[in-house]
């Protein structure tokens, strides 16, 4: 991205809030930050069933799975003797956190690519794209002048 070799980013999402925040594999948020810093559009592709219309704040409301710390503190491989062994690669007293997902706020998302087209990453954008699914219709006339 820093060298102008990326035209746009497209990632997926496991869960999307009604306001356009998205939860995806760890590292997605960092890609969105890098895209913003380099002027690269950042899109998220999703099917409508991933939209959770009851959630409005992804950071506060989406529980983030934490996987076993041993996935990071240990590695399994083949020894010189041809045996499979698991060894610790971190000091035993080192705490390990292994979050599986992170949340990218809607403000970093250029658009949400859905089966009905590209929606703005906002409550209004999603409600306009999915009026039959959204519990509240999009607000009209506020903030646009």
N, CA, C and O atoms as a DFTB+ gen file, in Angstrom:
580 C
 N C O
     1  1       0.824      -1.200       0.000
     2  2       0.000       0.000       0.000
     3  2       0.862       1.255       0.000
     4  3       0.565       2.224      -0.699
     5  1       1.920       1.230       0.780
     6  2       2.777       2.413       0.882
     7  2       3.462       2.753      -0.433
     8  3       3.887       3.890      -0.637
     9  1       3.570       1.785      -1.314
    10  2       4.242       1.990      -2.593
    11  2       3.261       2.169      -3.746
    12  3       3.658       2.131      -4.911
    13  1       1.977       2.363      -3.429
    14  2       0.974       2.583      -4.454
    15  2       0.642       1.360      -5.283
    16  3       0.169       1.485      -6.413
    17  1       0.883       0.182      -4.736
    18  2       0.658      -1.055      -5.486
    19  2      -0.680      -1.717      -5.176
    20  3      -0.959      -2.808      -5.672
    21  1      -1.508      -1.070      -4.362
    22  2      -2.820      -1.619      -4.003
    23  2      -3.880      -0.616      -4.428
    24  3      -3.850       0.546      -4.023
    25  1      -4.827      -1.081      -5.255
    26  2      -5.904      -0.208      -5.734
    27  2      -7.063      -0.127      -4.756
    28  3      -7.663       0.933      -4.578
    29  1      -7.378      -1.261      -4.117
    30  2      -8.445      -1.303      -3.123
    31  2      -8.325      -2.570      -2.316
    32  3      -7.684      -3.533      -2.738
    33  1      -8.946      -2.567      -1.150
    34  2      -8.978      -3.737      -0.277
    35  2     -10.414      -4.243      -0.214
    36  3     -11.355      -3.454      -0.127
    37  1     -10.573      -5.553      -0.257
    38  2     -11.865      -6.183      -0.014
    39  2     -11.625      -7.305       0.990
    40  3     -10.798      -8.188       0.767
    41  1     -12.352      -7.256       2.086
    42  2     -12.276      -8.299       3.105
    43  2     -13.686      -8.826       3.343
    44  3     -14.657      -8.282       2.818
    45  1     -13.790      -9.872       4.126
    46  2     -15.084     -10.412       4.504
    47  2     -15.437      -9.985       5.915
    48  3     -14.715      -9.216       6.550
    49  1     -16.547     -10.491       6.388
    50  2     -16.953     -10.226       7.766
    51  2     -17.768     -11.400       8.286
    52  3     -18.515     -12.034       7.542
    53  1     -17.614     -11.675       9.561
    54  2     -18.402     -12.713      10.210
    55  2     -19.659     -12.134      10.845
    56  3     -20.654     -12.836      11.030
    57  1     -19.605     -10.843      11.178
    58  2     -20.749     -10.192      11.814
    59  2     -20.669      -8.700      11.537
    60  3     -19.600      -8.095      11.609
    61  1     -21.815      -8.121      11.221
    62  2     -21.904      -6.702      10.889
    63  2     -22.996      -6.075      11.736
    64  3     -24.087      -6.631      11.859
    65  1     -22.707      -4.915      12.323
    66  2     -23.734      -4.233      13.110
    67  2     -24.659      -3.446      12.184
    68  3     -24.339      -3.232      11.015
    69  1     -25.785      -3.024      12.700
    70  2     -26.742      -2.214      11.933
    71  2     -26.145      -0.871      11.540
    72  3     -26.656      -0.202      10.642
    73  1     -25.067      -0.474      12.205
    74  2     -24.421       0.810      11.904
    75  2     -23.187       0.667      11.019
    76  3     -22.525       1.661      10.722
    77  1     -22.865      -0.560      10.594
    78  2     -21.777      -0.777       9.657
    79  2     -20.439      -1.175      10.236
    80  3     -19.478      -1.325       9.482
    81  1     -20.332      -1.354      11.550
    82  2     -19.105      -1.908      12.125
    83  2     -19.018      -3.372      11.705
    84  3     -20.047      -4.038      11.584
    85  1     -17.815      -3.881      11.481
    86  2     -17.658      -5.269      11.046
    87  2     -16.655      -6.019      11.900
    88  3     -15.625      -5.469      12.290
    89  1     -16.958      -7.283      12.191
    90  2     -16.039      -8.159      12.917
    91  2     -15.515      -9.205      11.945
    92  3     -16.282      -9.878      11.257
    93  1     -14.203      -9.327      11.904
    94  2     -13.564     -10.270      10.997
    95  2     -12.283     -10.775      11.647
    96  3     -11.927     -10.348      12.745
    97  1     -11.603     -11.670      10.978
    98  2     -10.374     -12.240      11.511
    99  2      -9.409     -11.151      11.981
   100  3      -9.372     -10.052      11.428
   101  1      -8.647     -11.472      12.990
   102  2      -7.693     -10.530      13.558
   103  2      -6.774      -9.994      12.459
   104  3      -6.280     -10.751      11.624
   105  1      -6.561      -8.709      12.471
   106  2      -5.728      -8.076      11.458
   107  2      -6.517      -7.252      10.461
   108  3      -5.946      -6.425       9.749
   109  1      -7.825      -7.468      10.400
   110  2      -8.654      -6.713       9.460
   111  2      -8.646      -5.226       9.816
   112  3      -8.546      -4.370       8.937
   113  1      -8.753      -4.929      11.106
   114  2      -8.730      -3.535      11.556
   115  2      -7.431      -2.850      11.130
   116  3      -7.447      -1.708      10.672
   117  1      -6.314      -3.551      11.284
   118  2      -5.030      -2.972      10.890
   119  2      -4.968      -2.718       9.388
   120  3      -4.386      -1.722       8.956
   121  1      -5.554      -3.598       8.589
   122  2      -5.605      -3.373       7.140
   123  2      -6.443      -2.137       6.817
   124  3      -6.100      -1.362       5.924
   125  1      -7.541      -1.962       7.548
   126  2      -8.395      -0.791       7.325
   127  2      -7.651       0.492       7.678
   128  3      -7.765       1.489       6.965
   129  1      -6.892       0.475       8.770
   130  2      -6.100       1.644       9.147
   131  2      -5.036       1.950       8.094
   132  3      -4.830       3.108       7.732
   133  1      -4.367       0.914       7.606
   134  2      -3.347       1.107       6.577
   135  2      -3.978       1.639       5.292
   136  3      -3.409       2.509       4.633
   137  1      -5.148       1.118       4.939
   138  2      -5.833       1.589       3.736
   139  2      -6.174       3.068       3.870
   140  3      -5.945       3.846       2.944
   141  1      -6.719       3.457       5.018
   142  2      -7.062       4.859       5.235
   143  2      -5.817       5.741       5.159
   144  3      -5.845       6.807       4.544
   145  1      -4.752       5.310       5.769
   146  2      -3.523       6.098       5.798
   147  2      -2.921       6.278       4.405
   148  3      -2.219       7.254       4.143
   149  1      -3.206       5.326       3.518
   150  2      -2.641       5.363       2.170
   151  2      -3.649       5.751       1.097
   152  3      -3.350       5.656      -0.094
   153  1      -4.836       6.185       1.502
   154  2      -5.844       6.615       0.537
   155  2      -6.387       5.496      -0.332
   156  3      -6.757       5.723      -1.484
   157  1      -6.436       4.285       0.216
   158  2      -6.919       3.115      -0.515
   159  2      -8.339       2.793      -0.054
   160  3      -8.571       2.649       1.146
   161  1      -9.298       2.676      -0.982
   162  2     -10.665       2.310      -0.582
   163  2     -10.685       0.945       0.116
   164  3      -9.982       0.019      -0.289
   165  1     -11.498       0.835       1.168
   166  2     -11.585      -0.385       1.972
   167  2     -13.035      -0.859       1.976
   168  3     -13.896      -0.231       2.592
   169  1     -13.303      -1.967       1.291
   170  2     -14.652      -2.526       1.175
   171  2     -14.759      -3.813       1.970
   172  3     -13.774      -4.526       2.165
   173  1     -15.973      -4.099       2.426
   174  2     -16.251      -5.342       3.143
   175  2     -17.374      -6.067       2.401
   176  3     -18.445      -5.502       2.181
   177  1     -17.124      -7.316       2.020
   178  2     -18.122      -8.132       1.334
   179  2     -18.854      -8.994       2.362
   180  3     -18.237      -9.630       3.216
   181  1     -20.177      -8.997       2.259
   182  2     -20.964      -9.753       3.226
   183  2     -22.327     -10.145       2.672
   184  3     -22.913      -9.412       1.876
   185  1     -22.827     -11.296       3.090
   186  2     -24.225     -11.619       2.814
   187  2     -25.092     -11.004       3.912
   188  3     -24.651     -10.861       5.052
   189  1     -26.306     -10.647       3.567
   190  2     -27.183      -9.968       4.528
   191  2     -27.416     -10.730       5.834
   192  3     -27.640     -10.085       6.858
   193  1     -27.377     -12.071       5.857
   194  2     -27.576     -12.742       7.152
   195  2     -26.506     -12.419       8.198
   196  3     -26.708     -12.695       9.381
   197  1     -25.378     -11.842       7.788
   198  2     -24.362     -11.485       8.784
   199  2     -24.684     -10.177       9.498
   200  3     -24.025      -9.832      10.478
   201  1     -25.690      -9.444       9.019
   202  2     -26.054      -8.175       9.663
   203  2     -26.873      -8.465      10.912
   204  3     -27.913      -9.121      10.844
   205  1     -26.408      -7.982      12.033
   206  2     -27.147      -8.121      13.289
   207  2     -27.818      -6.779      13.553
   208  3     -27.187      -5.837      14.033
   209  1     -29.090      -6.709      13.238
   210  2     -29.846      -5.455      13.307
   211  2     -30.031      -4.963      14.730
   212  3     -30.434      -3.819      14.939
   213  1     -29.739      -5.825      15.733
   214  2     -29.896      -5.430      17.134
   215  2     -28.659      -4.727      17.689
   216  3     -28.716      -4.121      18.758
   217  1     -27.546      -4.807      16.968
   218  2     -26.300      -4.229      17.465
   219  2     -26.003      -2.901      16.788
   220  3     -26.197      -2.752      15.582
   221  1     -25.533      -1.941      17.570
   222  2     -25.168      -0.646      17.000
   223  2     -23.714      -0.276      17.250
   224  3     -23.186       0.606      16.573
   225  1     -23.051      -0.927      18.204
   226  2     -21.666      -0.606      18.534
   227  2     -20.851      -1.893      18.566
   228  3     -20.886      -2.642      19.543
   229  1     -20.119      -2.138      17.486
   230  2     -19.360      -3.377      17.372
   231  2     -18.328      -3.565      18.456
   232  3     -18.155      -4.673      18.964
   233  1     -17.630      -2.486      18.822
   234  2     -16.602      -2.605      19.868
   235  2     -17.190      -3.002      21.206
   236  3     -16.604      -3.809      21.927
   237  1     -18.333      -2.449      21.544
   238  2     -18.942      -2.713      22.850
   239  2     -19.820      -3.959      22.870
   240  3     -19.979      -4.587      23.916
   241  1     -20.389      -4.322      21.721
   242  2     -21.423      -5.350      21.741
   243  2     -21.068      -6.683      21.092
   244  3     -21.766      -7.671      21.321
   245  1     -20.015      -6.742      20.296
   246  2     -19.666      -8.019      19.665
   247  2     -18.645      -8.734      20.550
   248  3     -17.532      -8.244      20.738
   249  1     -19.025      -9.895      21.093
   250  2     -18.055     -10.641      21.891
   251  2     -16.965     -11.203      20.971
   252  3     -17.262     -11.748      19.909
   253  1     -15.729     -11.067      21.380
   254  2     -14.602     -11.524      20.574
   255  2     -14.071     -12.830      21.151
   256  3     -13.677     -12.904      22.314
   257  1     -14.071     -13.856      20.308
   258  2     -13.573     -15.168      20.719
   259  2     -12.088     -15.084      21.041
   260  3     -11.308     -14.496      20.292
   261  1     -11.713     -15.674      22.157
   262  2     -10.301     -15.808      22.495
   263  2      -9.953     -17.289      22.444
   264  3     -10.520     -18.100      23.177
   265  1      -9.041     -17.618      21.594
   266  2      -8.634     -19.012      21.415
   267  2      -7.508     -19.365      22.376
   268  3      -6.968     -18.503      23.070
   269  1      -7.172     -20.628      22.403
   270  2      -6.143     -21.132      23.319
   271  2      -4.821     -20.414      23.111
   272  3      -4.358     -20.257      21.981
   273  1      -4.222     -19.984      24.202
   274  2      -2.936     -19.318      24.139
   275  2      -1.837     -20.213      23.592
   276  3      -0.847     -19.731      23.042
   277  1      -2.017     -21.523      23.745
   278  2      -1.004     -22.466      23.262
   279  2      -0.843     -22.419      21.739
   280  3       0.175     -22.869      21.215
   281  1      -1.832     -21.882      21.025
   282  2      -1.690     -21.733      19.574
   283  2      -0.558     -20.772      19.232
   284  3       0.013     -20.838      18.143
   285  1      -0.234     -19.877      20.169
   286  2       0.835     -18.905      19.954
   287  2       2.108     -19.247      20.712
   288  3       3.207     -18.947      20.247
   289  1       1.969     -19.870      21.871
   290  2       3.133     -20.129      22.717
   291  2       3.846     -21.430      22.379
   292  3       4.957     -21.674      22.851
   293  1       3.218     -22.256      21.574
   294  2       3.800     -23.548      21.224
   295  2       3.787     -23.738      19.715
   296  3       2.972     -23.152      19.003
   297  1       4.712     -24.572      19.243
   298  2       4.741     -24.928      17.830
   299  2       4.985     -26.438      17.734
   300  3       5.741     -27.017      18.514
   301  1       4.333     -27.041      16.770
   302  2       4.490     -28.476      16.552
   303  2       5.207     -28.683      15.225
   304  3       4.883     -28.052      14.220
   305  1       6.186     -29.579      15.243
   306  2       6.934     -29.848      14.020
   307  2       7.663     -31.167      14.095
   308  3       7.545     -31.930      15.054
   309  1       8.413     -31.401      13.054
   310  2       9.156     -32.646      12.920
   311  2      10.572     -32.452      13.461
   312  3      11.271     -31.514      13.077
   313  1      10.982     -33.344      14.352
   314  2      12.343     -33.278      14.885
   315  2      13.325     -33.866      13.881
   316  3      12.926     -34.493      12.900
   317  1      14.618     -33.656      14.137
   318  2      15.644     -34.251      13.277
   319  2      15.565     -35.770      13.283
   320  3      16.004     -36.427      12.340
   321  1      15.001     -36.324      14.358
   322  2      14.866     -37.779      14.469
   323  2      13.619     -38.290      13.751
   324  3      13.348     -39.491      13.748
   325  1      12.856     -37.373      13.138
   326  2      11.675     -37.794      12.387
   327  2      10.424     -37.949      13.231
   328  3       9.430     -38.510      12.771
   329  1      10.462     -37.464      14.450
   330  2       9.298     -37.550      15.327
   331  2       8.591     -36.203      15.371
   332  3       9.218     -35.156      15.214
   333  1       7.296     -36.238      15.582
   334  2       6.519     -35.007      15.734
   335  2       6.564     -34.606      17.199
   336  3       6.284     -35.414      18.084
   337  1       6.924     -33.332      17.449
   338  2       7.030     -32.842      18.819
   339  2       6.451     -31.433      18.910
   340  3       6.517     -30.647      17.965
   341  1       5.891     -31.145      20.063
   342  2       5.385     -29.803      20.348
   343  2       6.298     -29.175      21.376
   344  3       6.582     -29.767      22.417
   345  1       6.761     -27.960      21.075
   346  2       7.660     -27.270      22.001
   347  2       7.143     -25.872      22.275
   348  3       6.471     -25.268      21.438
   349  1       7.459     -25.368      23.445
   350  2       7.103     -24.002      23.826
   351  2       8.133     -23.058      23.219
   352  3       9.334     -23.326      23.258
   353  1       7.650     -21.948      22.655
   354  2       8.556     -20.962      22.065
   355  2       8.562     -19.650      22.843
   356  3       9.272     -18.711      22.481
   357  1       7.776     -19.588      23.904
   358  2       7.752     -18.404      24.765
   359  2       8.129     -18.831      26.177
   360  3       7.956     -19.998      26.528
   361  1       8.636     -17.920      26.988
   362  2       8.895     -18.271      28.381
   363  2       7.595     -18.712      29.075
   364  3       6.522     -18.180      28.792
   365  1       7.705     -19.669      29.967
   366  2       6.529     -20.223      30.641
   367  2       5.730     -19.159      31.385
   368  3       4.510     -19.277      31.500
   369  1       6.400     -18.117      31.893
   370  2       5.704     -17.087      32.665
   371  2       5.099     -15.990      31.793
   372  3       4.456     -15.077      32.312
   373  1       5.292     -16.063      30.490
   374  2       4.756     -15.024      29.593
   375  2       3.255     -15.206      29.382
   376  3       2.807     -16.272      28.961
   377  1       2.487     -14.167      29.675
   378  2       1.045     -14.268      29.403
   379  2       0.807     -14.241      27.890
   380  3       1.545     -13.597      27.145
   381  1      -0.222     -14.941      27.457
   382  2      -0.538     -15.023      26.031
   383  2      -2.017     -14.708      25.832
   384  3      -2.878     -15.262      26.517
   385  1      -2.299     -13.828      24.903
   386  2      -3.682     -13.552      24.499
   387  2      -3.795     -13.919      23.026
   388  3      -2.917     -13.592      22.229
   389  1      -4.861     -14.589      22.674
   390  2      -5.017     -15.079      21.303
   391  2      -6.429     -14.769      20.815
   392  3      -7.272     -15.660      20.716
   393  1      -6.672     -13.511      20.516
   394  2      -7.981     -13.100      20.020
   395  2      -8.140     -13.526      18.569
   396  3      -7.210     -13.381      17.775
   397  1      -9.296     -14.045      18.219
   398  2      -9.518     -14.565      16.876
   399  2     -10.054     -13.504      15.921
   400  3      -9.883     -13.625      14.708
   401  1     -10.696     -12.472      16.448
   402  2     -11.335     -11.461      15.618
   403  2     -11.008     -10.067      16.132
   404  3     -10.589      -9.896      17.277
   405  1     -11.204      -9.080      15.277
   406  2     -11.193      -7.699      15.728
   407  2     -12.356      -6.980      15.052
   408  3     -12.968      -7.502      14.120
   409  1     -12.645      -5.799      15.527
   410  2     -13.770      -5.028      15.001
   411  2     -13.223      -3.811      14.266
   412  3     -12.398      -3.064      14.793
   413  1     -13.695      -3.631      13.049
   414  2     -13.346      -2.456      12.253
   415  2     -14.527      -1.503      12.303
   416  3     -15.627      -1.873      11.892
   417  1     -14.330      -0.288      12.796
   418  2     -15.440       0.660      12.867
   419  2     -15.874       1.113      11.471
   420  3     -15.067       1.194      10.545
   421  1     -17.144       1.399      11.348
   422  2     -17.734       1.805      10.065
   423  2     -17.020       3.002       9.448
   424  3     -16.985       3.132       8.225
   425  1     -16.455       3.872      10.267
   426  2     -15.798       5.076       9.746
   427  2     -14.616       4.745       8.846
   428  3     -14.186       5.588       8.059
   429  1     -14.080       3.520       8.950
   430  2     -12.958       3.104       8.114
   431  2     -13.390       2.327       6.875
   432  3     -12.556       1.971       6.042
   433  1     -14.689       2.063       6.749
   434  2     -15.208       1.233       5.659
   435  2     -15.779       2.118       4.554
   436  3     -16.689       2.912       4.789
   437  1     -15.236       1.972       3.354
   438  2     -15.700       2.740       2.196
   439  2     -17.098       2.316       1.795
   440  3     -17.932       3.158       1.461
   441  1     -17.364       1.017       1.824
   442  2     -18.680       0.505       1.453
   443  2     -18.811      -0.957       1.818
   444  3     -17.821      -1.668       1.990
   445  1     -20.068      -1.394       1.933
   446  2     -20.393      -2.784       2.239
   447  2     -20.950      -3.433       0.978
   448  3     -22.010      -3.044       0.488
   449  1     -20.236      -4.415       0.459
   450  2     -20.655      -5.110      -0.761
   451  2     -21.604      -6.229      -0.359
   452  3     -21.206      -7.166       0.333
   453  1     -22.864      -6.133      -0.793
   454  2     -23.889      -7.114      -0.436
   455  2     -24.484      -7.726      -1.699
   456  3     -24.154      -7.318      -2.812
   457  1     -25.351      -8.693      -1.519
   458  2     -26.021      -9.321      -2.657
   459  2     -26.987      -8.369      -3.363
   460  3     -27.479      -8.679      -4.448
   461  1     -27.257      -7.230      -2.763
   462  2     -28.148      -6.240      -3.380
   463  2     -27.408      -5.019      -3.905
   464  3     -28.029      -4.104      -4.446
   465  1     -26.104      -4.994      -3.753
   466  2     -25.319      -3.855      -4.206
   467  2     -24.414      -3.353      -3.095
   468  3     -24.260      -4.007      -2.064
   469  1     -23.820      -2.193      -3.309
   470  2     -22.903      -1.607      -2.332
   471  2     -23.653      -0.594      -1.475
   472  3     -24.243       0.360      -1.984
   473  1     -23.619      -0.819      -0.177
   474  2     -24.296       0.066       0.781
   475  2     -23.257       0.887       1.525
   476  3     -22.128       0.441       1.731
   477  1     -23.646       2.083       1.926
   478  2     -22.811       2.865       2.822
   479  2     -22.715       2.127       4.149
   480  3     -23.671       1.479       4.573
   481  1     -21.562       2.224       4.805
   482  2     -21.356       1.566       6.093
   483  2     -21.976       2.426       7.183
   484  3     -21.274       3.071       7.963
   485  1     -23.311       2.424       7.222
   486  2     -24.060       3.226       8.192
   487  2     -25.434       2.612       8.372
   488  3     -25.873       1.790       7.567
   489  1     -26.107       3.019       9.439
   490  2     -27.471       2.548       9.668
   491  2     -28.365       2.929       8.481
   492  3     -29.170       2.124       8.014
   493  1     -28.209       4.166       8.004
   494  2     -29.035       4.646       6.896
   495  2     -28.740       3.873       5.605
   496  3     -29.653       3.514       4.863
   497  1     -27.457       3.625       5.354
   498  2     -27.067       2.898       4.148
   499  2     -27.585       1.476       4.138
   500  3     -28.094       1.002       3.122
   501  1     -27.458       0.792       5.268
   502  2     -27.943      -0.589       5.343
   503  2     -29.467      -0.650       5.317
   504  3     -30.038      -1.525       4.667
   505  1     -30.122       0.257       6.008
   506  2     -31.590       0.263       6.029
   507  2     -32.145       0.558       4.639
   508  3     -33.170      -0.005       4.253
   509  1     -31.487       1.430       3.886
   510  2     -31.940       1.732       2.524
   511  2     -31.752       0.529       1.607
   512  3     -32.580       0.284       0.730
   513  1     -30.678      -0.217       1.802
   514  2     -30.399      -1.396       0.975
   515  2     -31.298      -2.570       1.347
   516  3     -31.653      -3.387       0.498
   517  1     -31.663      -2.645       2.635
   518  2     -32.461      -3.767       3.136
   519  2     -33.686      -3.270       3.903
   520  3     -33.813      -3.562       5.092
   521  1     -34.591      -2.529       3.261
   522  2     -35.755      -2.006       3.989
   523  2     -36.662      -3.112       4.526
   524  3     -37.381      -2.915       5.505
   525  1     -36.621      -4.277       3.876
   526  2     -37.447      -5.402       4.317
   527  2     -36.856      -6.126       5.526
   528  3     -37.566      -6.874       6.199
   529  1     -35.596      -5.922       5.809
   530  2     -34.936      -6.588       6.936
   531  2     -34.678      -5.659       8.112
   532  3     -34.674      -6.089       9.265
   533  1     -34.464      -4.392       7.817
   534  2     -34.144      -3.418       8.852
   535  2     -35.345      -3.150       9.748
   536  3     -36.450      -2.933       9.250
   537  1     -35.144      -3.161      11.072
   538  2     -36.251      -2.874      11.979
   539  2     -36.654      -1.407      11.977
   540  3     -37.755      -1.062      12.405
   541  1     -35.761      -0.538      11.494
   542  2     -36.112       0.879      11.455
   543  2     -35.798       1.421      10.062
   544  3     -34.735       1.135       9.511
   545  1     -36.713       2.198       9.492
   546  2     -36.461       2.762       8.169
   547  2     -35.339       3.780       8.224
   548  3     -35.069       4.346       9.283
   549  1     -34.676       4.022       7.090
   550  2     -33.611       5.024       7.100
   551  2     -34.165       6.396       7.400
   552  3     -35.259       6.748       6.959
   553  1     -33.386       7.187       8.169
   554  2     -33.792       8.556       8.462
   555  2     -33.596       9.399       7.221
   556  3     -32.614       9.224       6.499
   557  1     -34.506      10.299       6.969
   558  2     -34.398      11.137       5.781
   559  2     -34.281      12.610       6.194
   560  3     -34.909      13.049       7.158
   561  1     -33.483      13.347       5.459
   562  2     -33.428      14.778       5.634
   563  2     -32.573      15.280       6.765
   564  3     -32.415      16.492       6.914
   565  1     -32.004      14.389       7.583
   566  2     -31.167      14.849       8.695
   567  2     -29.719      14.837       8.276
   568  3     -29.208      13.835       7.777
   569  1     -29.063      15.963       8.483
   570  2     -27.632      16.044       8.262
   571  2     -27.236      16.219       6.826
   572  3     -26.047      16.381       6.551
   573  1     -28.157      16.197       5.893
   574  2     -27.785      16.423       4.493
   575  2     -28.456      17.697       4.033
   576  3     -29.669      17.852       4.173
   577  1     -27.692      18.589       3.499
   578  2     -28.285      19.852       3.197
   579  2     -27.861      20.425       1.979
   580  3     -28.309      21.514       1.620
